[in-house]
Coordinates of C-alpha atoms and ligand atoms in Angstrom, one line a residue:
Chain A
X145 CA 0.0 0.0 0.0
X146 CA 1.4 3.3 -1.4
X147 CA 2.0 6.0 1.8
X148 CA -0.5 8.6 2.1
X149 CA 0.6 11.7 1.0
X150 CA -1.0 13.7 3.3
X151 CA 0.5 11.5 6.2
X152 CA 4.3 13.7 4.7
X153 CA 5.6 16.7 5.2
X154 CA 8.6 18.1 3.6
X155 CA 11.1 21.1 4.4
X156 CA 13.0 22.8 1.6
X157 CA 15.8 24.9 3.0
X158 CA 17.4 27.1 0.0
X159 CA 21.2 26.6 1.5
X160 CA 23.2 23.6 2.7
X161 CA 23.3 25.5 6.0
X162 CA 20.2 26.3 6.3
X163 CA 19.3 22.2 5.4
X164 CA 22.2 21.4 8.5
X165 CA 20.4 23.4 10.8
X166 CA 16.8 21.6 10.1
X167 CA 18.6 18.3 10.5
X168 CA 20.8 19.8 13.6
X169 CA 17.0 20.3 15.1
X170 CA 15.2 17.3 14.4
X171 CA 17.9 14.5 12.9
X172 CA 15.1 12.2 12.8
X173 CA 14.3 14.3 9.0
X174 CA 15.1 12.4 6.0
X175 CA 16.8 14.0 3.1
X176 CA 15.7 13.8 -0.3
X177 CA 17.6 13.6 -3.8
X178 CA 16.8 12.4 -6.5
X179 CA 14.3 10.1 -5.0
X180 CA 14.5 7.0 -7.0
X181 CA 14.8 5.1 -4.0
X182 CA 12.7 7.1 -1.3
X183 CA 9.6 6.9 -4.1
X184 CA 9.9 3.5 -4.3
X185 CA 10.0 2.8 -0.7
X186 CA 7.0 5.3 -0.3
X187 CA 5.0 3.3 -3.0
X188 CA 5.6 0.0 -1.8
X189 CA 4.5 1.9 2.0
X190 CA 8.1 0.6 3.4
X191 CA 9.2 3.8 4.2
X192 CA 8.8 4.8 8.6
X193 CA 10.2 7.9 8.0
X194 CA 7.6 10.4 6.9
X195 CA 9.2 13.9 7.1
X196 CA 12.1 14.7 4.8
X197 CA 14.2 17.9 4.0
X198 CA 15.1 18.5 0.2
X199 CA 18.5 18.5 -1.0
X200 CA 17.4 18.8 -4.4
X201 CA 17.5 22.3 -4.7
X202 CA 21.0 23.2 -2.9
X203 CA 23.5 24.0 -5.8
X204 CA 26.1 23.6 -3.9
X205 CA 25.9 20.1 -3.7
X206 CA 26.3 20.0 -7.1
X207 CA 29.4 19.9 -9.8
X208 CA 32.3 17.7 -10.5
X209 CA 35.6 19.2 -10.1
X210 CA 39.3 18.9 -10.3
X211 CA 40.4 19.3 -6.3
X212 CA 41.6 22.5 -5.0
X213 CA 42.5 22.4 -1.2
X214 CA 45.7 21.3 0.1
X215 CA 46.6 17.3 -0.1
X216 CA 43.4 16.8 -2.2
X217 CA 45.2 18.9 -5.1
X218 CA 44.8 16.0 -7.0
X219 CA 41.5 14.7 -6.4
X220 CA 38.7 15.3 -8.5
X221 CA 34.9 16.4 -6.2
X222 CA 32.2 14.8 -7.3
X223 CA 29.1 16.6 -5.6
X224 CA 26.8 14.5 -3.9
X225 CA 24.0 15.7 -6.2
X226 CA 25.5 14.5 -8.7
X227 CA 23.4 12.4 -11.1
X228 CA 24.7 9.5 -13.3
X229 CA 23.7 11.3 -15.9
X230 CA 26.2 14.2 -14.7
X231 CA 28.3 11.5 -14.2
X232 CA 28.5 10.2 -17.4
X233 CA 29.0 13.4 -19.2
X234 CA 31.5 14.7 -17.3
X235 CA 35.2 14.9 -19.2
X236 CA 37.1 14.9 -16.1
X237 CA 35.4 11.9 -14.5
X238 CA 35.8 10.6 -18.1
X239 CA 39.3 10.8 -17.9
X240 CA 40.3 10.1 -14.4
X241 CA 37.3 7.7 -13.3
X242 CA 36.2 5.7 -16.5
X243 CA 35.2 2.6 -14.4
X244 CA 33.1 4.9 -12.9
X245 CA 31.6 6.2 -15.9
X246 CA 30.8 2.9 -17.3
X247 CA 28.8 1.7 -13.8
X248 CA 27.1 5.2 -14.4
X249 CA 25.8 4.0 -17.5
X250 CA 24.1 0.7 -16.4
X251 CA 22.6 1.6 -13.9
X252 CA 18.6 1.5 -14.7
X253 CA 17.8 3.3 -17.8
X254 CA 17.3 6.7 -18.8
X255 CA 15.4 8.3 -16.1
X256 CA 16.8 6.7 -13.8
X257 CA 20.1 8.2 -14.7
X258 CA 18.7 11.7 -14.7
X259 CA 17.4 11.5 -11.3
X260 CA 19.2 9.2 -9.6
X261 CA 22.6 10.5 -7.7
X262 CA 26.1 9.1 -6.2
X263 CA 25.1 10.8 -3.0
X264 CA 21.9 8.7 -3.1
X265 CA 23.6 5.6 -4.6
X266 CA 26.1 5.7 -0.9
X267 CA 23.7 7.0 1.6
X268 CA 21.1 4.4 0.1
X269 CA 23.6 2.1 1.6
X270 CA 22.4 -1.6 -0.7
X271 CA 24.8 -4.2 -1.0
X272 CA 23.9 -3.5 -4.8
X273 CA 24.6 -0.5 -5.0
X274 CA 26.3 -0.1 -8.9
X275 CA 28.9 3.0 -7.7
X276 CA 30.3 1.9 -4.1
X277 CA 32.8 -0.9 -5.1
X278 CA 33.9 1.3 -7.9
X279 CA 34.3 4.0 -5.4
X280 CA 35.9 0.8 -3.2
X281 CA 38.6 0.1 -5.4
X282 CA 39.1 3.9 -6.3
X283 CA 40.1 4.5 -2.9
X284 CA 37.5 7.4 -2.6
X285 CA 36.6 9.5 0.3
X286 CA 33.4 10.4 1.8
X287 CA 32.8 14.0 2.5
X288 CA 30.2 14.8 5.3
X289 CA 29.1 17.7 7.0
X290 CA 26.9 18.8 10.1
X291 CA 25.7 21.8 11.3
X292 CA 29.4 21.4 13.8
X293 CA 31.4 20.9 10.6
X294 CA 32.9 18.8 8.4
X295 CA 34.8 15.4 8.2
X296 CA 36.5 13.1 5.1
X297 CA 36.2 9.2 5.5
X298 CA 37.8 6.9 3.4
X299 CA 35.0 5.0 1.3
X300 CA 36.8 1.7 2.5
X301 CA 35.7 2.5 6.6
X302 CA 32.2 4.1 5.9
X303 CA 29.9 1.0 5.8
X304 CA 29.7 -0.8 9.3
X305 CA 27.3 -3.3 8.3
X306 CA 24.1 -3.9 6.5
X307 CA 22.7 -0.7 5.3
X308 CA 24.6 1.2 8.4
X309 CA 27.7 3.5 7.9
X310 CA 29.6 6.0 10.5
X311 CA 27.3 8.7 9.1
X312 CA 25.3 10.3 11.3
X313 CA 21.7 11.1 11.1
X314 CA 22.1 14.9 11.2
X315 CA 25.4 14.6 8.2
X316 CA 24.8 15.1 5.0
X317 CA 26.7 13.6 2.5
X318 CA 28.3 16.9 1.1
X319 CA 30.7 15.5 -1.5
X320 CA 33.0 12.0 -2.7
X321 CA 36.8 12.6 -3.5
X322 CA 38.3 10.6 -5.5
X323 CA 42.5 10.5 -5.9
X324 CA 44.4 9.8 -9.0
X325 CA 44.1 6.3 -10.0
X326 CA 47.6 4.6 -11.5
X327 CA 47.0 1.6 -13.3
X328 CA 44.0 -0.1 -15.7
X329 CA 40.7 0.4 -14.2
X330 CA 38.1 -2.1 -15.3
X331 CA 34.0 -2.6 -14.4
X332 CA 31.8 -5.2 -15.1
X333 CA 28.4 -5.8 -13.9
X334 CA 26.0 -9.0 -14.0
X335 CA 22.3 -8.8 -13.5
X336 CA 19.6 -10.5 -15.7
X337 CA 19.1 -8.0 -17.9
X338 CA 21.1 -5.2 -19.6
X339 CA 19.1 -2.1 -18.2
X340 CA 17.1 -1.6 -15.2
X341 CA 18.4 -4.7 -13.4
X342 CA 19.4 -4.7 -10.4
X343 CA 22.9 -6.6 -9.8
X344 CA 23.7 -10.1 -9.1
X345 CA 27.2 -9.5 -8.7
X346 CA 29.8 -6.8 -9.7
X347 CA 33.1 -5.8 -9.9
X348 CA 35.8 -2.9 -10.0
X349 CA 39.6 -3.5 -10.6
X350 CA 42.6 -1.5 -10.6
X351 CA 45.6 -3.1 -12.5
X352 CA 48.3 -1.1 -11.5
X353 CA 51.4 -1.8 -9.1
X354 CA 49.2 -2.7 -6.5
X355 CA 45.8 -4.7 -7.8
X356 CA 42.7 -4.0 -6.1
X357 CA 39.9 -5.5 -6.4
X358 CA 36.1 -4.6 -5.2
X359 CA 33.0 -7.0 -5.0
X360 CA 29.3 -5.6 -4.6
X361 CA 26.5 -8.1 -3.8
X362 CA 28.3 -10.8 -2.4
X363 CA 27.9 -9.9 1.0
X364 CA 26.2 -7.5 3.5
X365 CA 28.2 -4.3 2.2
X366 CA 30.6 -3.8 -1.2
X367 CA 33.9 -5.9 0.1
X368 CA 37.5 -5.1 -1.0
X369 CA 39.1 -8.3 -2.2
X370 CA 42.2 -7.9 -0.4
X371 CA 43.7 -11.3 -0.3
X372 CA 42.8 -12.0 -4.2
X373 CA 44.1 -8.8 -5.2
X374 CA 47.7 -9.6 -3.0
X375 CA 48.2 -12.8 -4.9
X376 CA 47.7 -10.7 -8.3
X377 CA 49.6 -7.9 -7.4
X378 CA 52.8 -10.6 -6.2
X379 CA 52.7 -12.0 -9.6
X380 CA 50.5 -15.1 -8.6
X381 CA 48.1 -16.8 -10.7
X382 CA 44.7 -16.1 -11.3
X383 CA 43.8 -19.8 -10.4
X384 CA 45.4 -19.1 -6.7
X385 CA 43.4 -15.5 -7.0
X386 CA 40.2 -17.7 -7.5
X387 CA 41.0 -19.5 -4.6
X388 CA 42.2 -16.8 -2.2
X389 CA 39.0 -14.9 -3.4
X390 CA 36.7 -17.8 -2.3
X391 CA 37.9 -18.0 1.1
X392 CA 37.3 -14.0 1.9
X393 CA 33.3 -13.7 0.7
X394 CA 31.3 -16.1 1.3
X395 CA 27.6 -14.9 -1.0
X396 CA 24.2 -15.5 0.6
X397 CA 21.2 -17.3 -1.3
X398 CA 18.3 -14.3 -2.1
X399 CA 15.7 -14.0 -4.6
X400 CA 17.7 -13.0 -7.4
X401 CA 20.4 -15.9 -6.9
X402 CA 22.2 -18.4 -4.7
X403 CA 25.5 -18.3 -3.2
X404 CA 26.8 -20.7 -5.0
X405 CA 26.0 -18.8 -8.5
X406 CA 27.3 -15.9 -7.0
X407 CA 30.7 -16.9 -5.9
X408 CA 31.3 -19.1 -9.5
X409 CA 30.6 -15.4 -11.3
X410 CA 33.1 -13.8 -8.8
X411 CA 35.5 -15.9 -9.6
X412 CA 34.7 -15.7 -13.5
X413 CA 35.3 -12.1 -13.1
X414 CA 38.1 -11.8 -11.6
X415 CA 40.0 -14.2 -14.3
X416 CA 37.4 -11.6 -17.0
X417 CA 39.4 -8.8 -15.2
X418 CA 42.7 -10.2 -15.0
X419 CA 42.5 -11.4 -19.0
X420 CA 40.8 -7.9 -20.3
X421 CA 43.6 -5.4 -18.8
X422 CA 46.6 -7.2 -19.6
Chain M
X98 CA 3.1 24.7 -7.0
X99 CA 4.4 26.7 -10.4
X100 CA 4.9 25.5 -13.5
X101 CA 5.3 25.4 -17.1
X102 CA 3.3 22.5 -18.4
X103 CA 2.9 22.0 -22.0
X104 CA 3.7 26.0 -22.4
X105 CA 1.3 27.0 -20.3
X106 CA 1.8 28.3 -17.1
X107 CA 0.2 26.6 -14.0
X108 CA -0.3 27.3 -10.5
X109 CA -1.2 24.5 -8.7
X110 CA -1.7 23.8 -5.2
X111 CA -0.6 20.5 -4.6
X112 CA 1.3 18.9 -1.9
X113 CA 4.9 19.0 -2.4
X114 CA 5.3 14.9 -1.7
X115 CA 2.7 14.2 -4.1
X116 CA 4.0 12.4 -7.5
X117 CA 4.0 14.4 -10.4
X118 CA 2.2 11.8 -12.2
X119 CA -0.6 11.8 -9.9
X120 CA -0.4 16.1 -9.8
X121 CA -0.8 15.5 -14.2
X122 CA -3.6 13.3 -13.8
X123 CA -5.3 14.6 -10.9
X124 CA -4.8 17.4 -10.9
X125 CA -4.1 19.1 -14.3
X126 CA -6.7 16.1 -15.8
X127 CA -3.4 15.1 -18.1
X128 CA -4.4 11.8 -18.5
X129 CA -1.9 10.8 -21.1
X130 CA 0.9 9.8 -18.9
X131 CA 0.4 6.3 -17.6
X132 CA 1.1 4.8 -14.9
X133 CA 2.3 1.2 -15.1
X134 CA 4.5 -0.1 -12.3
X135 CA 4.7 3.2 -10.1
X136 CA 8.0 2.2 -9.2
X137 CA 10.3 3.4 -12.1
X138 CA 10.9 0.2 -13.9
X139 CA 8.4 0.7 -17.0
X140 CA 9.0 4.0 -17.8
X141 CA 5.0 4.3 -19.1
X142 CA 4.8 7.5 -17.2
X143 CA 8.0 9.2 -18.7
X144 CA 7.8 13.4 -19.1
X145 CA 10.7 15.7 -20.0
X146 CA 11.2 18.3 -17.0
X147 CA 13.3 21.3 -18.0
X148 CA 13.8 18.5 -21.6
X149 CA 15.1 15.9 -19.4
X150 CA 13.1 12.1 -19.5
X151 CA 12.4 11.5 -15.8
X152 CA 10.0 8.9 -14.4
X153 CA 7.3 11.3 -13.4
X154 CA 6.0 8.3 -10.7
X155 CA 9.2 8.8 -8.6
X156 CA 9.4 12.3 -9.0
X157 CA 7.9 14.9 -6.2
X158 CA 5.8 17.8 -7.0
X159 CA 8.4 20.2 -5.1
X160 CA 11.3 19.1 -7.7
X161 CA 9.3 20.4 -10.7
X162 CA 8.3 23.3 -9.2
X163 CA 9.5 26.1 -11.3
X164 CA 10.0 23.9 -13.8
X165 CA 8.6 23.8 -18.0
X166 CA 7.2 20.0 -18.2
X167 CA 6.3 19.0 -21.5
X168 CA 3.8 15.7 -21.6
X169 CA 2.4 13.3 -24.5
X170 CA -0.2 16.3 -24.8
X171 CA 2.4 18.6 -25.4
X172 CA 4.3 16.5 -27.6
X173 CA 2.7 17.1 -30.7
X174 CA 3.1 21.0 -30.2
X175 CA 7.1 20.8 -30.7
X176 CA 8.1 19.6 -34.1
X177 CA 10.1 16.8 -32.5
X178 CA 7.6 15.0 -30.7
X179 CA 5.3 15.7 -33.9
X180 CA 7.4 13.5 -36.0
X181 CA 7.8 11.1 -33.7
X182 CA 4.2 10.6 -32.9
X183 CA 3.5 10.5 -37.0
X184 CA 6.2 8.2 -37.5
X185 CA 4.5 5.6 -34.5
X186 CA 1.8 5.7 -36.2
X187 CA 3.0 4.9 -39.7
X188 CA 5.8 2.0 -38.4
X189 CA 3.2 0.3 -36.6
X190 CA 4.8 1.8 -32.9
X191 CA 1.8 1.3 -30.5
X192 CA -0.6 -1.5 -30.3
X193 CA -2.3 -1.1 -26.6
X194 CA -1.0 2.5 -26.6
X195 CA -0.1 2.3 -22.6
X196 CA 3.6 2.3 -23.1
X197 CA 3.2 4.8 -26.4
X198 CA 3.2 8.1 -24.1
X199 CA 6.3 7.4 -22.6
X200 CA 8.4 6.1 -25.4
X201 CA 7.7 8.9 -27.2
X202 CA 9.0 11.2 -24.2
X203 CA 11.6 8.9 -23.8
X204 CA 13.0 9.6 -27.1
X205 CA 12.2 13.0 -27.9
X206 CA 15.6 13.6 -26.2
X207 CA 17.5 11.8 -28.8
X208 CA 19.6 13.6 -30.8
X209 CA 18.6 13.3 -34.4
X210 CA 21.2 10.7 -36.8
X211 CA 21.2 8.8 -33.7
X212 CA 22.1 5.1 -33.9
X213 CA 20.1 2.4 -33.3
X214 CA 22.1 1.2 -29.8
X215 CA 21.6 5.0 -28.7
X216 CA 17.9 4.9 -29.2
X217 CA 17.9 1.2 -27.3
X218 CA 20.0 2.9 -24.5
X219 CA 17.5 5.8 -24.7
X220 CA 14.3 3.8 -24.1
X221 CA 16.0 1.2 -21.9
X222 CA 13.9 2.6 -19.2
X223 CA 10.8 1.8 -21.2
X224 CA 8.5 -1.5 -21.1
X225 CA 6.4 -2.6 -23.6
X226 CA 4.3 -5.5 -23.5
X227 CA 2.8 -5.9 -27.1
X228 CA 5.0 -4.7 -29.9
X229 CA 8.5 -6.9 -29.3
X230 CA 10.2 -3.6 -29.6
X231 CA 11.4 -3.6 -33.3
X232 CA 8.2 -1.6 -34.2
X233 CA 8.8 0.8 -31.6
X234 CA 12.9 0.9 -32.9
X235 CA 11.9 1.3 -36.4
X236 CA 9.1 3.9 -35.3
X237 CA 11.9 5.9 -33.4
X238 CA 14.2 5.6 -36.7
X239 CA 11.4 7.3 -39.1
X240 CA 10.7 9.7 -36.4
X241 CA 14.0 11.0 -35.8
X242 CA 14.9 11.3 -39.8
X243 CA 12.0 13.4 -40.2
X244 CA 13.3 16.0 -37.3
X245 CA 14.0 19.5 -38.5
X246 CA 17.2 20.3 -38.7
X247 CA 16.4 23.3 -36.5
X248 CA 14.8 21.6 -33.8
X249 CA 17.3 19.4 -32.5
X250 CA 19.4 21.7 -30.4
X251 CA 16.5 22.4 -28.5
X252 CA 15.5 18.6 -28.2
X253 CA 18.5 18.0 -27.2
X254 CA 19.2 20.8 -24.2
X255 CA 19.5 19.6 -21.0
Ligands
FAD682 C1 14.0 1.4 -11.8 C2 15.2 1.6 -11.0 C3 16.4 1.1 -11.3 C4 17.5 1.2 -10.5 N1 18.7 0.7 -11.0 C5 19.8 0.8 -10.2 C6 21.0 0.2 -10.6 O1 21.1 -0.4 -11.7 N2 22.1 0.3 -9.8 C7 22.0 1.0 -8.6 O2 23.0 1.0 -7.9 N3 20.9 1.5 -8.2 C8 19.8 1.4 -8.9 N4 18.6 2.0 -8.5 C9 18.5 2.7 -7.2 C10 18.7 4.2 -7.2 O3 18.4 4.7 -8.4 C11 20.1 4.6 -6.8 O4 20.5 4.1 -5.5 C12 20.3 6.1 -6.7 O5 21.6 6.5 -6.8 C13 19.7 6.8 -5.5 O6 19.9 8.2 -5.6 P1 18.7 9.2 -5.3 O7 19.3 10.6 -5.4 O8 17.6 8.9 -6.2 O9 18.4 8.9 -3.8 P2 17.1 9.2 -2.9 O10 16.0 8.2 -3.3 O11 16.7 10.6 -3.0 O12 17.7 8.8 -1.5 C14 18.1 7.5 -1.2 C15 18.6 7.5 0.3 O13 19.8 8.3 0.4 C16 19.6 9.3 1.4 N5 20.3 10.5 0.8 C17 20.3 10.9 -0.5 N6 21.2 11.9 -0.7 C18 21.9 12.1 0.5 C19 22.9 12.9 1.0 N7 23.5 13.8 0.2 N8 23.3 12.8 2.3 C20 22.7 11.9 3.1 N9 21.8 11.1 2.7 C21 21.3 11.1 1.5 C22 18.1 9.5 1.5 O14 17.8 9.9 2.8 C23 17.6 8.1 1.3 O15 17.7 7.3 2.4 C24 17.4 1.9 -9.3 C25 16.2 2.4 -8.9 C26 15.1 2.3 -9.7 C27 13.8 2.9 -9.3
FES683 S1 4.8 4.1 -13.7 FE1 6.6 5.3 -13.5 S2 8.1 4.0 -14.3 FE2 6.4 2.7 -14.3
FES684 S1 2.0 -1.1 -27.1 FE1 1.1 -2.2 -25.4 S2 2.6 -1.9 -23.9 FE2 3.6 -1.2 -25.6

């Protein structure tokens, strides 16, 4: 049963401080974005939460740049707002963060694209989530801001668990850095169909001097493959990669597949990886 | 609630949570845009906010506030949608019609020349349960031949 939508109520600050300062007063208020996730929930009347505070408006959560301050000289800013659409089009993400582009483009269709936003994709916190092993294996870092100020997290410490992070309720997600990437990056996703499917299992590589390696959907929160991407980076084999890989997730049966499935596609990926950026 | 919809301005007074779609039908008695799913898989319910496609079921009144929305009723009013409503219509594009509204949104964003895997990753977002798709393809084809040289640009502003 859809949500009533006279049971909502919605605040829409025109700043980001004036949105930190609604959440600083009642950090039970859900943000909005581009709300391909929060209408769904409200449709299918899973949503608790019913009073939000817009982010859709705020500019300055907006634009992907080339980092200006201090030791993230290098990084490029992606705003939170940022749609995959943005994403996509964006020359500088096109050139430092391809891998990222091409999860951009897979994810649902169209529409999707235009609404939908990395901010959204993070904060949304599923284990399917098409950006965060890309962001895993990009080493990126998660900018987030209160009313009391700001902190930077790296990507690889912000989930704690199943759909819980370090965030707290009254931070926004303000921005994701990403550093310069040295090596081959690569992207592959595996749902059952092209377009609007939701993920079975996917994966982000870097093949540079160090390998890293990032799995989403094969367990409670995107994983770095640490131990695979070792035995790559040491010269290893990919066969010992498939094996160190299968000892550090271990996939759960859901509707969309079993564990089994999904650990055999792991591995196939990882060799996929390993044989496409030589 | 203010906005442009189908070049004509509105004031509406709606609740900001409440879907556009249901603010089009309801509300502004635009009937055109389906809903199928209500959940942003089917893409039946596509409009063009400010020219972008967007899946009008998961998209709150407040975000198209101050907005110019253009729906299947508008469509035929820009030269665009006009040719690609023609060319449905000729290449055999709808059978039930329910999906028709929003494919036609769905592409009237496509630049014109484009190829045929950029009008499949256009109207990826859209379902169709009668034609198979080729119809619709072909349909999309004729329609963006026919497009006036002059019209694109604006089609095709984000
Ligand atoms: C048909 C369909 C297909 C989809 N396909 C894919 C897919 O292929 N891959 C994929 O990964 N996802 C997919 N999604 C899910 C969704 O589109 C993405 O997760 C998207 O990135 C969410 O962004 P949003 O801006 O729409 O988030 P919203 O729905 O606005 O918000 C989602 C959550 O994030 C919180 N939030 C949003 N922004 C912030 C912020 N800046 N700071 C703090 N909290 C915030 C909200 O409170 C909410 O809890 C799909 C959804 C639909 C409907
Ligand atoms: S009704 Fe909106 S996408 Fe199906
Ligand atoms: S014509 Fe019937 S759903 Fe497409």
């Amino acid at each position: 049963m859809p949500t009533p939508v006279s049971a909502l109520s919605l605040q829409r600050p025109r700043t980001l401080t004036a949105a930190l300062a609604m959440l600083a007063d009642d950090p039970t208020l859900t943000p909005i974005a581009g709300c391909t996730d929060v209408f769904v929930n409200l449709h299918f009347g899973t949503l608790e939460n019913r009073r939000f505070v817009d982010l859709w408006g705020l500019d300055e959560l907006r634009g992907i740049r080339a980092g200006a301050s201090g030791a993230s000289r290098a990084s490029i800013r992606i705003g939170a707002l940022a749609t995959y659409t943005d994403i996509i089009r964006s020359p500088l993400v096109q050139r430092r963060v391809p891998m990222l582009v091409a999860a951009a483009r897979e994810v649902g269709g169209a529409q999707i694209q235009n609404r939908g936003t990395l901010g959204g994709n993070i904060a949304n916190a599923s284990p399917a989530g098409d950006t965060l092993p890309v962001l895993a294996a990009a080493g990126a870092r998660v900018v987030l801001r209160s009313a009391k100020g700001e902190r930077t997290v790296p990507f690889n410490g912000f989930y704690t668990g199943y759909r819980t992070s370090v965030r707290q309720p009254a931070e926004l997600i303000t921005a994701v850095e990403i550093p310069p990437i040295e090596g081959r990056q690569w992207w592959r996703k595996v749902g059952t169909r092209r377009a609007q499917a939701i993920s079975k299992v996917m994966m982000a590589g870097v093949r540079g001097r160090t390998v890293r390696v990032a799995i989403g959907s094969v367990a409670p929160t995107v994983v770095q493959a640490t131990a695979a991407a070792e035995v790559l980076t040491k010269g290893g084999s990919i066969a010992d990669a498939q094996t160190a890989l299968r000892s550090e997730i271990t996939p759960i049966d859901d509707i969309r597949s079993t564990g089994e499935y999904r650990l055999r596609v792991a591995e196939n990926l990882l060799a996929a990886f390993w044989r496409e950026t030589k | 609630m203010i906005a442009v919809i189908n070049g004509r301005r509105c004031k509406l007074d709606v609740h900001p949570m409440k879907r556009l779609l249901d603010v089009l039908r309801e509300d502004c008695g635009l009937t055109g845009t389906k809903e199928g799913c209500g959940e942003g898989e089917c893409g039946a319910c596509t409009v063009l906010v400010d020219g972008v496609a967007v899946d009008a079921c998961l998209v709150p009144a407040a975000h198209a506030d101050g907005c110019a929305i253009v729906t299947i009723e508008g469509a035929g009013r820009v030269r665009a949608g006009k040719a690609l409503q023609e060319a449905f219509v000729k290449h055999g594009g709808a059978q039930c019609g329910i999906c028709t509204p929003g494919m036609i949104l769905a592409a009237m964003p496509v630049r014109a020349g484009a190829s045929l895997e950029e009008i499949k990753t256009a109207l990826a977002g859209n379902l169709c349960r009668c034609t198979g798709y080729l119809s619709i393809f072909r349909s999309v084809q004729a329609g963006l031949k026919t497009r006036p040289k002059k019209k694109r640009a604006r089609a095709n502003a984000r």
